[in-house]
CSV table of C-alpha atoms and ligand atoms in Angstrom, one decimal:
chain,number,residue,atom,x,y,z
A,1412,UNK,CA,-69.6,25.3,43.4
A,1413,UNK,CA,-66.1,23.9,42.9
A,1414,UNK,CA,-63.3,25.5,41.0
A,1415,UNK,CA,-59.6,25.0,40.7
A,1416,UNK,CA,-56.3,25.8,38.9
A,1417,UNK,CA,-54.4,23.3,36.9
A,1418,UNK,CA,-50.7,23.6,36.4
A,1419,UNK,CA,-47.2,22.1,37.0
A,1420,UNK,CA,-45.7,23.1,39.3
A,1421,UNK,CA,-48.7,24.7,41.1
A,1422,UNK,CA,-47.7,25.1,44.8
A,1423,UNK,CA,-46.7,28.7,44.3
A,1424,UNK,CA,-50.1,29.7,42.9
A,1425,UNK,CA,-52.0,32.5,44.7
A,1426,UNK,CA,-55.2,31.6,43.0
A,1427,UNK,CA,-56.7,29.4,45.7
A,1428,UNK,CA,-56.3,32.1,48.5
A,1429,UNK,CA,-57.3,34.9,46.2
A,1430,UNK,CA,-60.5,33.2,45.0
A,1431,UNK,CA,-61.4,32.0,48.5
A,1432,UNK,CA,-61.2,35.5,49.8
A,1433,UNK,CA,-63.6,36.6,47.1
A,1434,UNK,CA,-66.1,33.7,47.9
A,1435,UNK,CA,-66.0,34.7,51.6
A,1436,UNK,CA,-66.5,38.4,50.8
A,1437,UNK,CA,-69.6,37.6,48.7
A,1438,UNK,CA,-70.9,35.1,51.2
A,1439,UNK,CA,-70.6,32.2,48.8
A,1440,UNK,CA,-70.0,28.6,49.8
A,1441,UNK,CA,-67.6,27.8,46.9
A,1442,UNK,CA,-64.2,26.0,46.9
A,1443,UNK,CA,-61.1,26.5,44.9
A,1444,UNK,CA,-58.1,24.2,44.9
A,1445,UNK,CA,-54.8,23.9,43.1
A,1446,UNK,CA,-54.3,20.7,41.1
A,1447,UNK,CA,-50.8,19.6,40.1
A,1448,UNK,CA,-51.1,17.8,36.7
A,1449,UNK,CA,-47.7,17.0,35.1
A,1450,UNK,CA,-47.6,17.0,31.3
A,1451,UNK,CA,-47.3,13.2,31.1
A,1452,UNK,CA,-50.7,12.9,32.8
A,1453,UNK,CA,-52.4,15.7,30.8
A,1454,UNK,CA,-54.1,13.3,28.4
A,1455,UNK,CA,-56.3,12.3,31.4
A,1456,UNK,CA,-57.4,15.9,32.0
A,1457,UNK,CA,-61.1,15.2,31.3
A,1458,UNK,CA,-61.2,12.4,33.8
A,1459,UNK,CA,-59.3,14.3,36.4
A,1460,UNK,CA,-61.7,17.3,36.2
A,1461,UNK,CA,-64.7,15.0,36.2
A,1462,UNK,CA,-63.5,13.2,39.3
A,1463,UNK,CA,-63.0,16.6,41.1
A,1464,UNK,CA,-66.5,17.7,39.9
A,1465,UNK,CA,-65.3,21.1,39.0
A,1466,UNK,CA,-67.7,23.8,37.6
A,1467,UNK,CA,-64.9,25.7,36.1
A,1468,UNK,CA,-61.1,26.0,36.3
A,1469,UNK,CA,-58.0,28.1,35.5
A,1470,UNK,CA,-55.1,26.7,33.5
A,1471,UNK,CA,-51.6,28.0,34.0
A,1472,UNK,CA,-48.1,27.1,32.9
A,1473,UNK,CA,-47.4,24.8,31.1
A,1474,UNK,CA,-50.9,23.8,29.9
A,1475,UNK,CA,-52.5,26.9,28.4
A,1476,UNK,CA,-52.0,25.6,24.9
A,1477,UNK,CA,-52.3,21.9,25.5
A,1478,UNK,CA,-55.8,22.3,26.9
A,1479,UNK,CA,-57.2,23.5,23.5
A,1480,UNK,CA,-57.8,20.1,21.9
A,1481,UNK,CA,-59.8,19.0,24.9
A,1482,UNK,CA,-62.4,21.9,24.7
A,1483,UNK,CA,-65.8,21.7,23.1
A,1484,UNK,CA,-65.9,25.4,22.4
A,1485,UNK,CA,-63.4,28.2,22.5
A,1486,UNK,CA,-64.0,32.0,22.6
A,1487,UNK,CA,-62.8,33.8,19.4
A,1488,UNK,CA,-60.2,35.8,21.4
A,1489,UNK,CA,-58.7,32.7,23.1
A,1490,UNK,CA,-58.7,31.0,19.7
A,1491,UNK,CA,-56.9,34.0,18.3
A,1492,UNK,CA,-54.3,34.2,21.1
A,1493,UNK,CA,-53.8,30.4,21.0
A,1494,UNK,CA,-53.9,30.0,24.7
A,1495,UNK,CA,-56.7,29.4,27.3
A,1496,UNK,CA,-56.5,30.2,31.1
A,1497,UNK,CA,-60.2,29.8,31.9
A,1498,UNK,CA,-62.6,26.9,31.3
A,1499,UNK,CA,-66.3,26.9,32.0
A,1500,UNK,CA,-67.8,23.4,32.6
A,1501,UNK,CA,-71.4,23.7,31.5
A,1502,UNK,CA,-73.5,20.5,31.2
A,1503,UNK,CA,-70.4,18.5,30.7
A,1504,UNK,CA,-69.3,20.8,27.9
A,1505,UNK,CA,-65.9,22.6,28.2
A,1506,UNK,CA,-65.8,26.2,26.9
A,1507,UNK,CA,-62.4,27.9,26.9
A,1508,UNK,CA,-61.6,31.6,27.4
A,1509,UNK,CA,-58.5,33.8,27.9
A,1510,UNK,CA,-58.8,36.4,30.6
A,1511,UNK,CA,-55.2,37.4,31.0
A,1512,UNK,CA,-55.1,40.2,28.3
A,1513,UNK,CA,-58.4,41.8,29.4
A,1514,UNK,CA,-57.3,41.4,33.0
A,1515,UNK,CA,-54.2,43.5,32.3
A,1516,UNK,CA,-56.1,46.2,30.4
A,1517,UNK,CA,-59.0,46.5,32.9
A,1518,UNK,CA,-56.5,46.7,35.8
A,1519,UNK,CA,-54.4,49.3,34.0
A,1520,UNK,CA,-57.4,51.5,33.2
A,1521,UNK,CA,-58.9,51.2,36.7
A,1522,UNK,CA,-55.6,52.3,38.2
A,1523,UNK,CA,-54.2,54.8,35.7
A,1524,UNK,CA,-57.2,56.1,33.7
A,1525,UNK,CA,-58.3,55.9,30.1
A,1526,UNK,CA,-55.7,55.0,27.4
A,1527,UNK,CA,-57.5,56.4,24.4
A,1528,UNK,CA,-54.9,59.0,23.6
A,1529,UNK,CA,-51.8,57.1,24.7
A,1530,UNK,CA,-48.9,56.2,22.5
A,1531,UNK,CA,-48.2,52.6,23.6
A,1532,UNK,CA,-45.2,50.4,23.2
A,1533,UNK,CA,-45.4,46.7,24.1
A,1534,UNK,CA,-42.2,44.7,24.4
A,1535,UNK,CA,-42.3,41.0,23.4
A,1536,UNK,CA,-44.5,39.0,21.0
A,1537,UNK,CA,-45.4,35.9,22.9
A,1538,UNK,CA,-48.8,34.7,24.0
A,1539,UNK,CA,-49.0,37.3,26.9
A,1540,UNK,CA,-48.2,40.1,24.5
A,1541,UNK,CA,-50.7,38.9,21.9
A,1542,UNK,CA,-53.5,38.7,24.5
A,1543,UNK,CA,-52.8,42.1,25.9
A,1544,UNK,CA,-52.5,43.8,22.5
A,1545,UNK,CA,-55.6,42.2,21.1
A,1546,UNK,CA,-57.7,43.6,24.0
A,1547,UNK,CA,-55.9,46.9,24.4
A,1548,UNK,CA,-56.5,47.8,20.7
A,1549,UNK,CA,-60.2,48.2,21.6
A,1550,UNK,CA,-59.4,51.0,24.1
A,1551,UNK,CA,-57.0,53.2,22.2
A,1552,UNK,CA,-57.3,55.5,19.2
A,1553,UNK,CA,-53.6,55.1,18.3
A,1554,UNK,CA,-51.8,52.2,16.6
A,1555,UNK,CA,-50.0,50.2,19.3
A,1556,UNK,CA,-46.3,49.6,18.6
A,1557,UNK,CA,-45.1,46.0,19.4
A,1558,UNK,CA,-41.4,45.3,19.4
A,1559,UNK,CA,-39.7,42.0,19.6
A,1560,UNK,CA,-36.1,40.7,19.2
A,1561,UNK,CA,-37.1,38.9,16.0
A,1562,UNK,CA,-39.8,40.1,13.8
A,1563,UNK,CA,-40.9,36.7,12.4
A,1564,UNK,CA,-42.9,36.2,15.7
A,1565,UNK,CA,-45.4,38.6,14.1
A,1566,UNK,CA,-46.2,36.3,11.2
A,1567,UNK,CA,-49.6,35.1,12.6
A,1568,UNK,CA,-50.6,38.3,14.3
A,1569,UNK,CA,-53.1,39.9,11.8
A,1570,UNK,CA,-53.6,42.9,14.1
A,1571,UNK,CA,-53.5,46.6,13.1
A,1572,UNK,CA,-50.2,47.3,14.9
A,1573,UNK,CA,-46.8,48.7,14.2
A,1574,UNK,CA,-44.5,45.7,14.4
A,1575,UNK,CA,-40.8,46.2,14.7
A,1576,UNK,CA,-37.6,44.8,16.1
A,1577,UNK,CA,-36.1,46.0,19.4
A,1578,UNK,CA,-33.3,47.6,17.4
A,1579,UNK,CA,-35.7,49.6,15.3
A,1580,UNK,CA,-37.7,50.8,18.3
A,1581,UNK,CA,-34.7,52.1,20.3
A,1582,UNK,CA,-34.5,55.5,18.6
A,1583,UNK,CA,-38.3,56.0,19.2
A,1584,UNK,CA,-38.4,55.2,22.9
A,1585,UNK,CA,-38.8,58.9,23.9
A,1586,UNK,CA,-42.1,59.1,21.9
A,1587,UNK,CA,-44.1,56.6,24.1
A,1588,UNK,CA,-46.5,57.5,26.9
A,1589,UNK,CA,-46.7,53.9,28.1
A,1590,UNK,CA,-44.2,51.0,27.8
A,1591,UNK,CA,-45.4,47.5,28.7
A,1592,UNK,CA,-42.8,44.7,29.1
A,1593,UNK,CA,-44.3,41.2,28.5
A,1594,UNK,CA,-40.9,39.5,28.1
A,1595,UNK,CA,-39.5,37.3,30.9
A,1596,UNK,CA,-36.5,39.6,31.2
A,1597,UNK,CA,-36.5,40.6,34.8
A,1598,UNK,CA,-38.1,37.5,36.3
A,1599,UNK,CA,-34.7,36.7,37.6
A,1600,UNK,CA,-33.8,39.4,40.1
A,1601,UNK,CA,-30.1,39.0,39.5
A,1602,UNK,CA,-30.4,39.7,35.7
A,1603,UNK,CA,-29.4,43.2,35.0
A,1604,UNK,CA,-30.6,43.3,31.4
A,1605,UNK,CA,-33.1,46.1,30.9
A,1606,UNK,CA,-34.1,45.4,27.3
A,1607,UNK,CA,-34.5,49.1,26.3
A,1608,UNK,CA,-32.4,52.3,27.0
A,1609,UNK,CA,-34.3,53.6,30.0
A,1610,UNK,CA,-32.6,57.0,30.0
A,1611,UNK,CA,-34.5,57.7,26.7
A,1612,UNK,CA,-38.0,57.1,28.2
A,1613,UNK,CA,-40.2,60.2,28.4
A,1614,UNK,CA,-40.4,61.6,32.0
A,1615,UNK,CA,-44.2,61.5,31.6
A,1616,UNK,CA,-44.3,57.8,30.7
A,1617,UNK,CA,-45.8,54.9,32.7
A,1618,UNK,CA,-43.6,51.8,32.6
A,1619,UNK,CA,-45.3,48.5,33.2
A,1620,UNK,CA,-44.2,44.9,33.6
A,1621,UNK,CA,-46.6,41.9,33.7
A,1622,UNK,CA,-44.4,40.2,36.4
A,1623,UNK,CA,-45.4,40.6,40.0
A,1624,UNK,CA,-42.8,38.2,41.6
A,1625,UNK,CA,-40.4,40.0,42.2
A,1626,UNK,CA,-42.6,42.9,43.0
A,1627,UNK,CA,-40.3,45.3,41.1
A,1628,UNK,CA,-38.3,43.7,38.3
A,1629,UNK,CA,-34.8,45.2,37.6
A,1630,UNK,CA,-36.5,47.2,34.8
A,1631,UNK,CA,-39.1,48.7,37.1
A,1632,UNK,CA,-36.5,49.4,39.8
A,1633,UNK,CA,-34.3,51.2,37.3
A,1634,UNK,CA,-37.2,53.2,36.0
A,1635,UNK,CA,-38.4,54.1,39.5
A,1636,UNK,CA,-34.8,55.3,40.3
A,1637,UNK,CA,-35.1,57.6,37.2
A,1638,UNK,CA,-38.3,59.1,38.7
A,1639,UNK,CA,-40.7,57.3,36.3
A,1640,UNK,CA,-44.1,56.0,37.3
A,1641,UNK,CA,-44.1,52.2,37.4
A,1642,UNK,CA,-46.8,49.5,37.4
A,1643,UNK,CA,-46.3,45.8,38.0
A,1644,UNK,CA,-48.4,42.7,37.1
A,1645,UNK,CA,-50.2,42.2,40.3
A,1646,UNK,CA,-53.5,43.8,39.1
A,1647,UNK,CA,-53.3,41.7,36.0
A,1648,UNK,CA,-53.3,38.6,38.1
A,1649,UNK,CA,-56.2,39.8,40.3
A,1650,UNK,CA,-58.3,41.0,37.3
A,1651,UNK,CA,-57.8,37.9,35.3
A,1652,UNK,CA,-59.1,35.9,38.3
A,1653,UNK,CA,-62.1,38.3,38.7
A,1654,UNK,CA,-62.9,37.9,35.0
A,1655,UNK,CA,-62.8,34.1,35.3
A,1656,UNK,CA,-65.1,34.2,38.4
A,1657,UNK,CA,-67.6,36.3,36.4
A,1658,UNK,CA,-67.5,33.8,33.5
A,1659,UNK,CA,-68.1,30.9,35.9
A,1660,UNK,CA,-70.8,32.5,38.0
A,1661,UNK,CA,-72.2,35.5,36.2
A,1662,UNK,CA,-71.5,37.5,39.4
A,1663,UNK,CA,-69.2,40.5,39.8
A,1664,UNK,CA,-66.1,39.7,41.9
A,1665,UNK,CA,-64.9,41.8,44.9
A,1666,UNK,CA,-61.6,43.0,43.4
A,1667,UNK,CA,-60.5,45.0,46.4
A,1668,UNK,CA,-60.7,42.0,48.7
A,1669,UNK,CA,-58.9,39.8,46.2
A,1670,UNK,CA,-56.1,42.3,45.7
A,1671,UNK,CA,-55.6,42.9,49.5
A,1672,UNK,CA,-55.5,39.1,50.1
A,1673,UNK,CA,-52.8,38.6,47.4
A,1674,UNK,CA,-50.8,41.6,48.7
A,1675,UNK,CA,-50.9,40.3,52.3
A,1676,UNK,CA,-49.8,36.8,51.2
A,1677,UNK,CA,-46.9,38.2,49.1
A,1678,UNK,CA,-45.7,40.2,52.2
A,1679,UNK,CA,-45.9,37.0,54.3
A,1680,UNK,CA,-44.0,34.8,51.8
B,2875,SKM,O1,-53.7,33.1,33.8
B,2875,SKM,C1,-53.4,32.9,35.2
B,2875,SKM,C2,-54.1,31.7,35.7
B,2875,SKM,O2,-55.5,31.8,35.5
B,2875,SKM,C3,-53.9,31.4,37.2
B,2875,SKM,C4,-52.4,31.7,37.5
B,2875,SKM,C5,-52.0,31.2,38.8
B,2875,SKM,O3,-52.8,30.6,39.6
B,2875,SKM,O4,-50.8,31.3,39.2
B,2875,SKM,C6,-51.6,32.4,36.8
B,2875,SKM,C7,-51.9,32.8,35.4
B,2875,SKM,O5,-51.4,32.0,34.5
């Protein structure tokens, strides 16, 4: 079977090597390639995919929303999140899914155990946050707190959460067992902004960031220096890929092989 990832730029994507490692481990004869599709060519996306004869593909930045009008069907959760990162091509029909949020949650639970009783704070209210929160809600008994700079980002959320501003959440920081940063703060290694007062975080808390390049964002570095347990976005990337593979093939992916391949490649780069 043939798969791929569509984005712009796309050279940096680790999906081709990660998926290829999985195919090899499972003894499958599949292919997975990166396709650079600039926004001005996106209206030709159906033809481009047809020419490549793909059975399924991932979509990354900047096309996760622009793909929606080209789909024949969309899963309820992808519809709700408003972004698609996985398309299954079935008898010429395109079905869209979003595996990013469930990827984060499954990776987190596999690594750090059940979250049923955790008091969770999610920072940011963009697509990544919405995807993670809408999946995480199914695994915890407590209401998740979501904090964003401006609260009007929550207008179309319709989820049972506690929504508040970053200013409002600051005095509550010590009450959380888990803090998940989904904002792009920290993507730039030189930025020193930490978004929340880390000295207020409970010493038992786990601090997560969905970024994995850099491996430790300034937020994670600062938390680690404080002796806190930290968790980056590498597992999220691996698990979203594993979920996509399962949607395309119905087969379980070899997560360990995928993870090791990505880690090796990141060390090499
Ligand atoms: O959601 C994923 C996407 O499926 C693949 C990807 C990549 O190849 O870099 C990144 C994320 O957007």
